[in-house]
Amino acid sequence: MSADTPAISGASVVKLARGVRLHEDPVRGQMVLLAPERAMALDDIAVAIVQALDGKRSLDRIAGDFAAKFDAPVAEIAGDVRAFAQELAIRRLLEIVE
Amino acid sequence: MSSAIASTVHSAPVQRVPPPMAMLAELTHRCPLACPYCSNPTALTPAGEELSTEEWIGVFSQAADLGVLHLHLSGGEPAARRDLVELTRAAVSLGLYTNLITSGVGLTEARINDLAEAGLDHIQLSIQDVSPESADRIGGYKGGHERKMAVANWVAATGIPLTVNAVCHRQNMGEIDALIELAIRLGARRVEIATVQFHGWAERNKAALMPTREQVEHATQTVAAAREKYQGILVIDYVPADYYSKYPKACMGGWGRVGLNVTPSGRVLPCHAAETIPSLTFKTVREGTLSEIWYESDAFNAYRGEDWMPELCRNCERKQIDFGGCRCQAMALAGDASTTDPVCIRSPLRERLTRETERLSAMSPATLTYRGR
């Protein structure tokens, strides 16, 4: 990673960049994330994370909300959310709000 | 329903054909530019034979039903169609991820705003080179490069994501670094650096466009370094020069596996160059539905699976990686579309191809033969 790469941390607030959207694919019976020249099939957890990237809550706050909702360990969820957001950011699929 | 019964009765193990992910709609072959490597066929379709607005919208609707996710509006120059905004609005309303592949020439600021308002998802803008003089010479259109710079700014103002596409070849391959930097300055999120493919018009310009081995090696290193440097800033997609590769490219992700092309007159093809294979006949959307053509036509089934493969490919551990390479390249270089792509190091034709590639790349840059208008 270079010095210019936008860093994703638990404090980051992000949302899908313009031109990136969730799409219900009835032919294949799955949810896909559509982006320029990319279509990523998402599992239920990934869909839930994408839907939570609302450009208002920080990643840590989102993880906290999931932990409360699913009664699951927050540290693990926070790590997963950050890693997933980092993957999306590297592919230029996120707008970093702050 | 009789066909469903028939296929149950003849229950030979048939590998299931997946639905297509992407469709390239070549709305028109008209284009103000005349790039000498244009992917359109050398016999261009005249304007009078193009599908109507209603016909295109019908094709988009069939595509969405068939499972197409990405629709690429291309040409020629798609902006030459007066109904471009209407077609875009229809495609978006069908849920298709709609991408405009454009030279930029023919787009005004007002039209770009109309496209944004219609819901266009993405724009891919071609750049011929970094310097305006060289770019305009390659594109065969004076003032084209300057126009593209303006178009990129108008696109940026709408927020529509931008990809810059640059075809590279011997005459601009030293500029890849500068092309990448230009893409960043123009606000692109993605850049495609695609080495010219020698079909159609490019085939006629082989001596002028064939890169040298040194150029190709340098380009590959440049791209690798830029990917690291600009990670998270710019996504770089790179199509290397397969004439210098060990193995062929997985052309189109496999014949009839991922995507389809529709020509201006509605002919449905597995790829741009498929019509160069004389043994195949292709139906138009006036002669059959997209679904029939995709799943049942002889042309789409011709090179699916492994049955068509020569022994060399059928016994190869890479057959699910590159699918035997490019059928049109096998046709062009070996005179046989169902043989191993001659760029494969295992092909008996590879040595001859290497000698020919080196001979072409050492020729003095011949005059360009421009695409017809």
Coordinates of C-alpha atoms in Angstrom, one line a residue:
Chain A
M1 CA 0.0 0.0 0.0
S2 CA 1.4 3.4 -0.8
A3 CA 1.3 6.6 1.2
D4 CA -1.5 7.9 -1.0
T5 CA -3.9 5.0 -0.3
P6 CA -6.9 6.1 1.6
A7 CA -6.7 4.4 5.0
I8 CA -9.7 2.7 6.3
S9 CA -10.1 2.6 10.1
G10 CA -12.8 2.0 12.6
A11 CA -13.5 5.7 12.7
S12 CA -14.0 5.9 8.9
V13 CA -17.5 6.9 7.6
V14 CA -18.1 5.6 4.1
K15 CA -20.8 4.9 1.6
L16 CA -20.9 3.3 -1.9
A17 CA -19.4 5.6 -4.5
R18 CA -21.6 6.8 -7.3
G19 CA -21.9 4.1 -10.0
V20 CA -21.8 1.3 -7.4
R21 CA -25.0 -0.3 -6.4
L22 CA -26.6 -3.4 -5.0
H23 CA -28.8 -5.3 -7.5
E24 CA -31.1 -8.2 -6.9
D25 CA -30.4 -10.7 -9.7
P26 CA -33.5 -12.8 -10.1
V27 CA -32.0 -14.9 -12.9
R28 CA -29.2 -16.3 -10.7
G29 CA -31.1 -15.8 -7.4
Q30 CA -28.4 -13.7 -5.7
M31 CA -27.5 -10.2 -4.7
V32 CA -24.7 -8.6 -6.7
L33 CA -22.7 -5.5 -6.2
L34 CA -22.5 -3.8 -9.6
A35 CA -19.6 -1.4 -10.4
P36 CA -17.7 -0.3 -13.5
E37 CA -16.7 -3.6 -15.2
R38 CA -17.3 -5.5 -12.0
A39 CA -20.1 -7.7 -10.6
M40 CA -19.5 -9.2 -7.2
A41 CA -21.8 -11.9 -5.9
L42 CA -22.4 -11.1 -2.2
D43 CA -23.4 -13.5 0.6
D44 CA -26.0 -12.4 3.2
I45 CA -23.4 -11.0 5.6
A46 CA -21.7 -8.9 2.9
V47 CA -25.1 -7.6 1.8
A48 CA -25.9 -6.6 5.4
I49 CA -22.5 -4.7 5.6
V50 CA -23.0 -3.0 2.3
Q51 CA -26.5 -1.9 3.3
A52 CA -25.1 -0.5 6.6
L53 CA -22.5 1.7 4.8
D54 CA -24.8 4.7 5.0
G55 CA -22.3 7.5 5.0
K56 CA -23.4 8.5 8.5
R57 CA -22.2 5.9 11.0
S58 CA -18.5 5.0 11.5
L59 CA -17.4 1.4 10.8
D60 CA -17.0 0.9 14.5
R61 CA -20.5 2.1 15.2
I62 CA -21.8 -0.2 12.5
A63 CA -20.0 -3.1 14.0
G64 CA -21.4 -2.2 17.4
D65 CA -24.9 -2.2 16.1
F66 CA -24.4 -5.6 14.5
A67 CA -22.9 -7.0 17.7
A68 CA -26.0 -5.8 19.6
K69 CA -28.4 -7.1 17.0
F70 CA -26.8 -10.5 16.6
D71 CA -25.5 -10.9 20.1
A72 CA -22.0 -11.5 18.8
P73 CA -18.4 -10.4 19.8
V74 CA -17.9 -6.8 18.7
A75 CA -14.1 -7.1 18.2
E76 CA -14.5 -9.9 15.6
I77 CA -17.3 -8.1 13.7
A78 CA -15.4 -4.8 13.7
G79 CA -12.4 -6.6 12.1
D80 CA -14.6 -8.1 9.4
V81 CA -16.3 -4.9 8.6
R82 CA -13.0 -3.0 8.4
A83 CA -11.4 -5.7 6.2
F84 CA -14.4 -5.7 3.9
A85 CA -14.5 -1.9 3.6
Q86 CA -10.8 -1.9 2.9
E87 CA -11.3 -4.4 0.0
L88 CA -14.0 -2.1 -1.4
A89 CA -11.9 1.0 -1.0
I90 CA -8.9 -0.6 -2.8
R91 CA -11.3 -1.3 -5.7
R92 CA -12.4 2.3 -5.7
L93 CA -16.0 1.4 -4.8
L94 CA -16.4 3.6 -1.8
E95 CA -16.7 7.2 -1.1
I96 CA -14.9 8.1 2.1
V97 CA -17.1 10.7 3.8
E98 CA -14.8 11.2 6.7
Chain B
M1 CA -43.0 -27.2 -24.4
S2 CA -42.1 -30.0 -26.9
S3 CA -38.5 -28.9 -26.9
A4 CA -38.3 -29.3 -23.1
I5 CA -39.6 -32.9 -23.5
A6 CA -37.2 -33.6 -26.2
S7 CA -34.2 -32.5 -24.2
T8 CA -35.4 -34.8 -21.3
V9 CA -35.7 -37.8 -23.6
H10 CA -32.2 -37.3 -25.1
S11 CA -30.7 -36.9 -21.6
A12 CA -27.1 -36.8 -22.8
P13 CA -25.0 -35.1 -20.1
V14 CA -25.0 -31.5 -21.3
Q15 CA -22.9 -28.9 -19.5
R16 CA -25.2 -26.2 -18.4
V17 CA -24.6 -22.9 -20.2
P18 CA -24.6 -20.0 -17.8
P19 CA -26.6 -16.9 -18.6
P20 CA -24.6 -14.0 -20.0
M21 CA -23.2 -11.3 -17.6
A22 CA -22.6 -8.6 -20.2
M23 CA -23.9 -7.3 -23.5
L24 CA -22.1 -4.9 -25.8
A25 CA -24.5 -3.0 -27.9
E26 CA -22.8 -1.5 -30.9
L27 CA -25.5 1.1 -31.5
T28 CA -23.8 2.4 -34.7
H29 CA -20.7 2.1 -36.7
R30 CA -20.7 5.8 -37.5
C31 CA -17.7 7.6 -35.8
P32 CA -15.9 10.9 -36.4
L33 CA -12.6 9.2 -35.4
A34 CA -10.8 6.8 -37.7
C35 CA -8.5 4.9 -35.4
P36 CA -6.3 2.4 -37.3
Y37 CA -7.0 -0.4 -34.8
C38 CA -10.8 0.1 -34.6
S39 CA -12.5 -3.1 -33.4
N40 CA -15.4 -2.6 -35.9
P41 CA -15.3 -4.9 -38.9
T42 CA -13.7 -3.7 -42.1
A43 CA -17.1 -3.8 -43.8
L44 CA -19.0 -1.2 -41.8
T45 CA -22.8 -1.1 -41.4
P46 CA -24.4 1.9 -43.1
A47 CA -26.7 4.1 -40.9
G48 CA -29.8 3.1 -42.8
E49 CA -29.4 -0.5 -41.6
E50 CA -29.2 0.3 -37.9
L51 CA -31.8 -1.0 -35.5
S52 CA -34.5 1.5 -34.5
T53 CA -34.9 3.0 -31.1
E54 CA -37.8 0.6 -30.3
E55 CA -35.8 -2.4 -31.5
W56 CA -32.8 -1.6 -29.3
I57 CA -35.1 -1.1 -26.3
G58 CA -36.6 -4.5 -27.0
V59 CA -33.2 -6.0 -27.2
F60 CA -32.2 -4.4 -23.8
S61 CA -35.4 -5.8 -22.3
Q62 CA -34.6 -9.3 -23.5
A63 CA -31.1 -9.0 -22.2
A64 CA -32.2 -8.0 -18.7
D65 CA -34.6 -11.0 -18.7
L66 CA -31.8 -13.3 -19.9
G67 CA -29.6 -12.3 -16.9
V68 CA -27.4 -9.6 -18.4
L69 CA -26.1 -7.3 -15.6
H70 CA -23.8 -4.9 -17.5
L71 CA -24.9 -3.2 -20.7
H72 CA -22.2 -1.4 -22.7
L73 CA -23.5 1.2 -25.2
S74 CA -20.8 1.3 -27.8
G75 CA -20.2 1.9 -31.5
G76 CA -18.7 3.3 -33.6
E77 CA -19.4 6.4 -31.6
P78 CA -22.7 5.9 -29.7
A79 CA -23.2 9.7 -29.4
A80 CA -23.8 9.6 -33.2
R81 CA -27.2 8.1 -32.3
R82 CA -29.7 10.9 -31.7
D83 CA -31.7 8.6 -29.3
L84 CA -28.7 8.0 -27.0
V85 CA -30.4 9.6 -24.0
E86 CA -33.7 7.8 -24.6
L87 CA -31.8 4.5 -25.0
T88 CA -29.9 5.1 -21.8
R89 CA -33.1 5.9 -19.8
A90 CA -34.7 2.7 -21.1
A91 CA -31.7 0.6 -20.2
V92 CA -31.5 2.1 -16.7
S93 CA -35.2 1.6 -16.0
L94 CA -34.7 -2.1 -16.9
G95 CA -32.2 -2.4 -14.0
L96 CA -29.2 -2.8 -16.4
Y97 CA -25.9 -1.3 -15.2
T98 CA -25.4 1.0 -18.1
N99 CA -22.0 2.0 -19.4
L100 CA -21.3 4.4 -22.2
I101 CA -18.1 3.6 -24.3
T102 CA -17.3 6.8 -26.1
S103 CA -14.6 8.7 -27.9
G104 CA -16.2 11.8 -26.4
V105 CA -16.5 13.5 -29.8
G106 CA -20.2 14.3 -30.3
L107 CA -20.9 14.8 -26.6
T108 CA -21.7 18.3 -25.3
E109 CA -22.0 19.4 -21.7
A110 CA -25.8 19.5 -22.0
R111 CA -25.9 16.0 -23.4
I112 CA -23.7 14.7 -20.6
N113 CA -26.0 16.3 -18.1
D114 CA -29.0 14.7 -19.8
L115 CA -27.2 11.3 -19.7
A116 CA -26.5 11.8 -16.0
E117 CA -30.2 12.7 -15.3
A118 CA -31.2 9.6 -17.3
G119 CA -29.2 7.5 -14.8
L120 CA -26.2 6.5 -16.7
D121 CA -24.0 4.5 -14.4
H122 CA -20.5 4.8 -15.9
I123 CA -18.6 6.4 -18.8
Q124 CA -15.6 4.9 -20.5
L125 CA -13.7 7.5 -22.5
S126 CA -11.0 6.6 -25.0
I127 CA -7.7 8.4 -25.2
Q128 CA -5.4 7.8 -28.1
D129 CA -2.1 9.2 -26.6
V130 CA -0.9 11.8 -24.2
S131 CA 0.2 14.7 -26.5
P132 CA -2.7 16.2 -28.5
E133 CA -0.6 16.1 -31.7
S134 CA 0.1 12.4 -31.5
A135 CA -3.4 11.6 -30.2
D136 CA -5.1 13.4 -33.1
R137 CA -2.8 11.8 -35.6
I138 CA -3.6 8.3 -34.3
G139 CA -7.4 9.0 -34.1
G140 CA -7.4 10.7 -37.5
Y141 CA -9.4 13.7 -36.1
K142 CA -8.0 17.1 -35.5
G143 CA -9.1 18.7 -32.2
G144 CA -10.3 15.3 -30.9
H145 CA -7.9 15.2 -27.9
E146 CA -8.8 18.6 -26.7
R147 CA -12.5 17.7 -26.9
K148 CA -11.9 14.6 -24.8
M149 CA -10.3 16.7 -22.1
A150 CA -13.3 18.9 -22.0
V151 CA -15.6 15.9 -21.9
A152 CA -13.7 14.4 -19.0
N153 CA -14.3 17.6 -17.0
W154 CA -18.0 17.7 -17.8
V155 CA -18.3 14.1 -16.7
A156 CA -16.4 14.8 -13.5
A157 CA -18.9 17.6 -12.7
T158 CA -21.8 15.2 -12.9
G159 CA -20.1 12.7 -10.6
I160 CA -20.6 9.8 -13.0
P161 CA -17.6 7.5 -12.5
L162 CA -15.0 7.7 -15.4
T163 CA -12.8 5.1 -16.8
V164 CA -10.1 6.1 -19.3
N165 CA -9.4 3.6 -22.0
A166 CA -6.1 3.7 -23.9
V167 CA -5.3 1.2 -26.6
C168 CA -1.5 0.9 -26.7
H169 CA 0.8 -0.1 -29.5
R170 CA 4.3 0.6 -30.8
Q171 CA 3.6 4.3 -31.4
N172 CA 2.4 5.2 -27.9
M173 CA 3.7 2.4 -25.7
G174 CA 6.4 4.5 -24.2
E175 CA 3.8 6.8 -22.7
I176 CA 2.0 4.5 -20.4
D177 CA 3.2 6.2 -17.3
A178 CA 2.0 9.6 -18.6
L179 CA -1.3 8.0 -19.7
I180 CA -1.9 6.8 -16.2
E181 CA -1.1 10.2 -14.7
L182 CA -3.4 11.8 -17.3
A183 CA -6.2 9.5 -16.2
I184 CA -5.7 10.5 -12.6
R185 CA -5.7 14.2 -13.5
L186 CA -9.0 13.7 -15.4
G187 CA -10.5 12.2 -12.3
A188 CA -10.8 8.6 -13.5
R189 CA -11.3 5.9 -11.0
R190 CA -10.2 3.3 -13.5
V191 CA -7.9 3.1 -16.4
E192 CA -7.7 0.3 -19.0
I193 CA -4.4 -0.1 -20.8
A194 CA -5.2 -2.5 -23.6
T195 CA -2.6 -3.7 -26.1
V196 CA -4.0 -3.6 -29.6
Q197 CA -5.7 -6.8 -30.8
F198 CA -4.8 -7.6 -34.4
H199 CA -8.2 -8.1 -36.0
G200 CA -10.0 -6.2 -38.7
W201 CA -8.5 -2.7 -39.1
A202 CA -5.6 -3.4 -36.8
E203 CA -4.6 -6.4 -38.9
R204 CA -4.0 -4.0 -41.8
N205 CA -1.8 -1.9 -39.6
K206 CA 0.3 -4.7 -38.0
A207 CA 3.6 -3.3 -39.3
A208 CA 2.9 0.1 -37.9
L209 CA 1.4 -1.0 -34.6
M210 CA 3.2 -4.2 -33.5
P211 CA 5.1 -3.3 -30.2
T212 CA 8.7 -4.5 -29.7
R213 CA 9.6 -7.0 -27.0
E214 CA 11.4 -4.3 -25.0
Q215 CA 8.3 -2.1 -25.1
V216 CA 6.1 -4.9 -23.9
E217 CA 8.4 -5.8 -21.0
H218 CA 8.7 -2.2 -20.0
A219 CA 5.0 -1.7 -20.2
T220 CA 4.3 -4.7 -17.9
Q221 CA 6.8 -3.3 -15.3
T222 CA 5.3 0.2 -15.5
V223 CA 1.8 -1.2 -14.9
A224 CA 3.0 -3.3 -11.9
A225 CA 4.7 -0.3 -10.3
A226 CA 1.7 2.0 -11.0
R227 CA -0.7 -0.5 -9.5
E228 CA 1.3 -0.4 -6.3
K229 CA 1.8 3.4 -6.3
Y230 CA -1.9 4.2 -7.0
Q231 CA -3.6 1.5 -5.0
G232 CA -7.0 2.8 -3.8
I233 CA -6.6 5.9 -6.1
L234 CA -6.9 4.3 -9.5
V235 CA -7.8 0.8 -10.6
I236 CA -5.6 -0.3 -13.5
D237 CA -6.8 -3.0 -15.8
Y238 CA -4.1 -4.2 -18.3
V239 CA -4.4 -6.3 -21.3
P240 CA -0.8 -7.4 -22.2
A241 CA 0.5 -8.1 -25.6
D242 CA -0.4 -11.7 -26.2
Y243 CA 1.9 -12.1 -29.1
Y244 CA 4.8 -11.9 -26.6
S245 CA 3.0 -14.0 -23.9
K246 CA 3.6 -17.7 -23.1
Y247 CA -0.1 -18.5 -23.0
P248 CA -3.1 -17.2 -24.9
K249 CA -5.6 -14.8 -23.3
A250 CA -9.0 -16.2 -22.1
C251 CA -10.6 -14.4 -24.9
M252 CA -14.1 -13.0 -23.8
G253 CA -13.7 -15.2 -20.7
G254 CA -14.5 -18.1 -23.0
W255 CA -16.6 -18.3 -26.2
G256 CA -20.3 -17.8 -25.4
R257 CA -19.6 -18.0 -21.7
V258 CA -19.7 -14.4 -20.3
G259 CA -20.9 -12.0 -22.9
L260 CA -22.4 -11.2 -26.2
N261 CA -22.2 -8.4 -28.8
V262 CA -25.0 -7.0 -30.9
T263 CA -24.0 -5.2 -34.1
P264 CA -25.7 -2.0 -35.4
S265 CA -28.0 -4.1 -37.6
G266 CA -28.8 -6.5 -34.8
R267 CA -26.5 -9.4 -35.5
V268 CA -25.7 -11.3 -32.3
L269 CA -22.1 -12.3 -31.9
P270 CA -19.9 -14.0 -29.2
C271 CA -17.3 -11.3 -29.8
H272 CA -16.3 -8.4 -32.0
A273 CA -14.4 -10.4 -34.5
A274 CA -16.5 -13.5 -34.7
E275 CA -17.7 -12.7 -38.2
T276 CA -14.1 -13.4 -39.4
I277 CA -14.8 -17.1 -39.0
P278 CA -16.4 -18.0 -42.3
S279 CA -17.9 -21.3 -41.2
L280 CA -20.3 -19.6 -38.8
T281 CA -23.5 -17.9 -39.5
F282 CA -25.0 -15.4 -37.0
K283 CA -28.6 -14.6 -36.5
T284 CA -30.0 -11.2 -35.9
V285 CA -32.4 -10.1 -33.3
R286 CA -35.0 -9.9 -36.0
E287 CA -34.6 -13.6 -36.7
G288 CA -34.7 -15.0 -33.1
T289 CA -34.8 -14.1 -29.5
L290 CA -31.6 -13.3 -27.6
S291 CA -32.3 -16.4 -25.4
E292 CA -32.6 -18.7 -28.4
I293 CA -29.5 -17.3 -29.9
W294 CA -27.5 -17.5 -26.7
Y295 CA -28.5 -21.0 -25.7
E296 CA -29.4 -22.8 -28.9
S297 CA -27.6 -21.3 -31.9
D298 CA -24.9 -23.3 -33.6
A299 CA -22.6 -20.2 -33.7
F300 CA -22.7 -19.8 -29.9
N301 CA -22.4 -23.5 -29.2
A302 CA -19.6 -24.0 -31.7
Y303 CA -16.7 -23.4 -29.2
R304 CA -18.4 -24.0 -25.9
G305 CA -17.1 -26.8 -23.6
E306 CA -14.3 -29.0 -24.7
D307 CA -15.7 -31.2 -27.6
W308 CA -14.5 -28.8 -30.2
M309 CA -10.9 -28.6 -28.8
P310 CA -7.9 -30.1 -30.5
E311 CA -6.2 -32.8 -28.5
L312 CA -3.4 -30.4 -27.5
C313 CA -6.0 -28.2 -25.6
R314 CA -8.2 -31.0 -24.4
N315 CA -5.3 -32.6 -22.6
C316 CA -4.0 -29.3 -21.2
E317 CA -4.2 -28.4 -17.6
R318 CA -4.9 -24.8 -18.6
K319 CA -8.1 -25.6 -20.6
Q320 CA -10.3 -24.1 -17.9
I321 CA -8.1 -21.0 -17.6
D322 CA -7.8 -19.9 -21.2
F323 CA -10.2 -22.1 -23.1
G324 CA -7.7 -22.7 -25.9
G325 CA -7.3 -18.9 -26.4
C326 CA -8.9 -16.7 -29.0
R327 CA -10.9 -18.4 -31.8
C328 CA -10.6 -15.4 -34.1
Q329 CA -6.8 -15.3 -33.6
A330 CA -6.6 -19.0 -34.5
M331 CA -8.6 -18.2 -37.6
A332 CA -6.4 -15.3 -38.5
L333 CA -3.0 -16.8 -37.8
A334 CA -3.6 -20.5 -38.5
G335 CA -6.5 -20.4 -40.9
D336 CA -8.5 -22.7 -38.6
A337 CA -10.7 -21.3 -35.9
S338 CA -10.8 -24.7 -34.0
T339 CA -7.1 -25.1 -33.5
T340 CA -5.0 -24.0 -30.6
D341 CA -4.4 -20.2 -30.5
P342 CA -0.9 -19.9 -32.1
V343 CA 0.3 -17.6 -29.3
C344 CA 0.4 -20.6 -27.0
I345 CA 4.0 -21.9 -26.4
R346 CA 2.6 -25.4 -27.0
S347 CA 1.3 -24.6 -30.4
P348 CA 3.5 -25.9 -33.3
L349 CA 3.0 -22.5 -34.9
R350 CA 4.4 -20.5 -32.0
E351 CA 8.0 -20.3 -33.3
R352 CA 7.0 -19.0 -36.7
L353 CA 4.7 -16.4 -35.0
T354 CA 7.6 -15.2 -32.8
R355 CA 9.8 -14.7 -35.9
E356 CA 7.0 -12.9 -37.7
T357 CA 6.2 -10.7 -34.6
E358 CA 9.9 -9.7 -34.3
R359 CA 10.1 -8.9 -38.0
L360 CA 7.0 -6.7 -37.9
S361 CA 8.0 -4.9 -34.7
A362 CA 11.4 -4.0 -36.4
M363 CA 9.8 -2.4 -39.5
S364 CA 9.9 1.3 -39.8
P365 CA 6.5 2.8 -38.8
A366 CA 4.6 2.5 -42.0
T367 CA 1.8 4.9 -42.9
L368 CA -1.4 4.2 -41.0
T369 CA -4.3 2.8 -42.8
Y370 CA -7.2 4.6 -41.2
R371 CA -10.6 3.1 -40.5
G372 CA -13.3 4.1 -43.0
R373 CA -16.0 6.5 -42.0

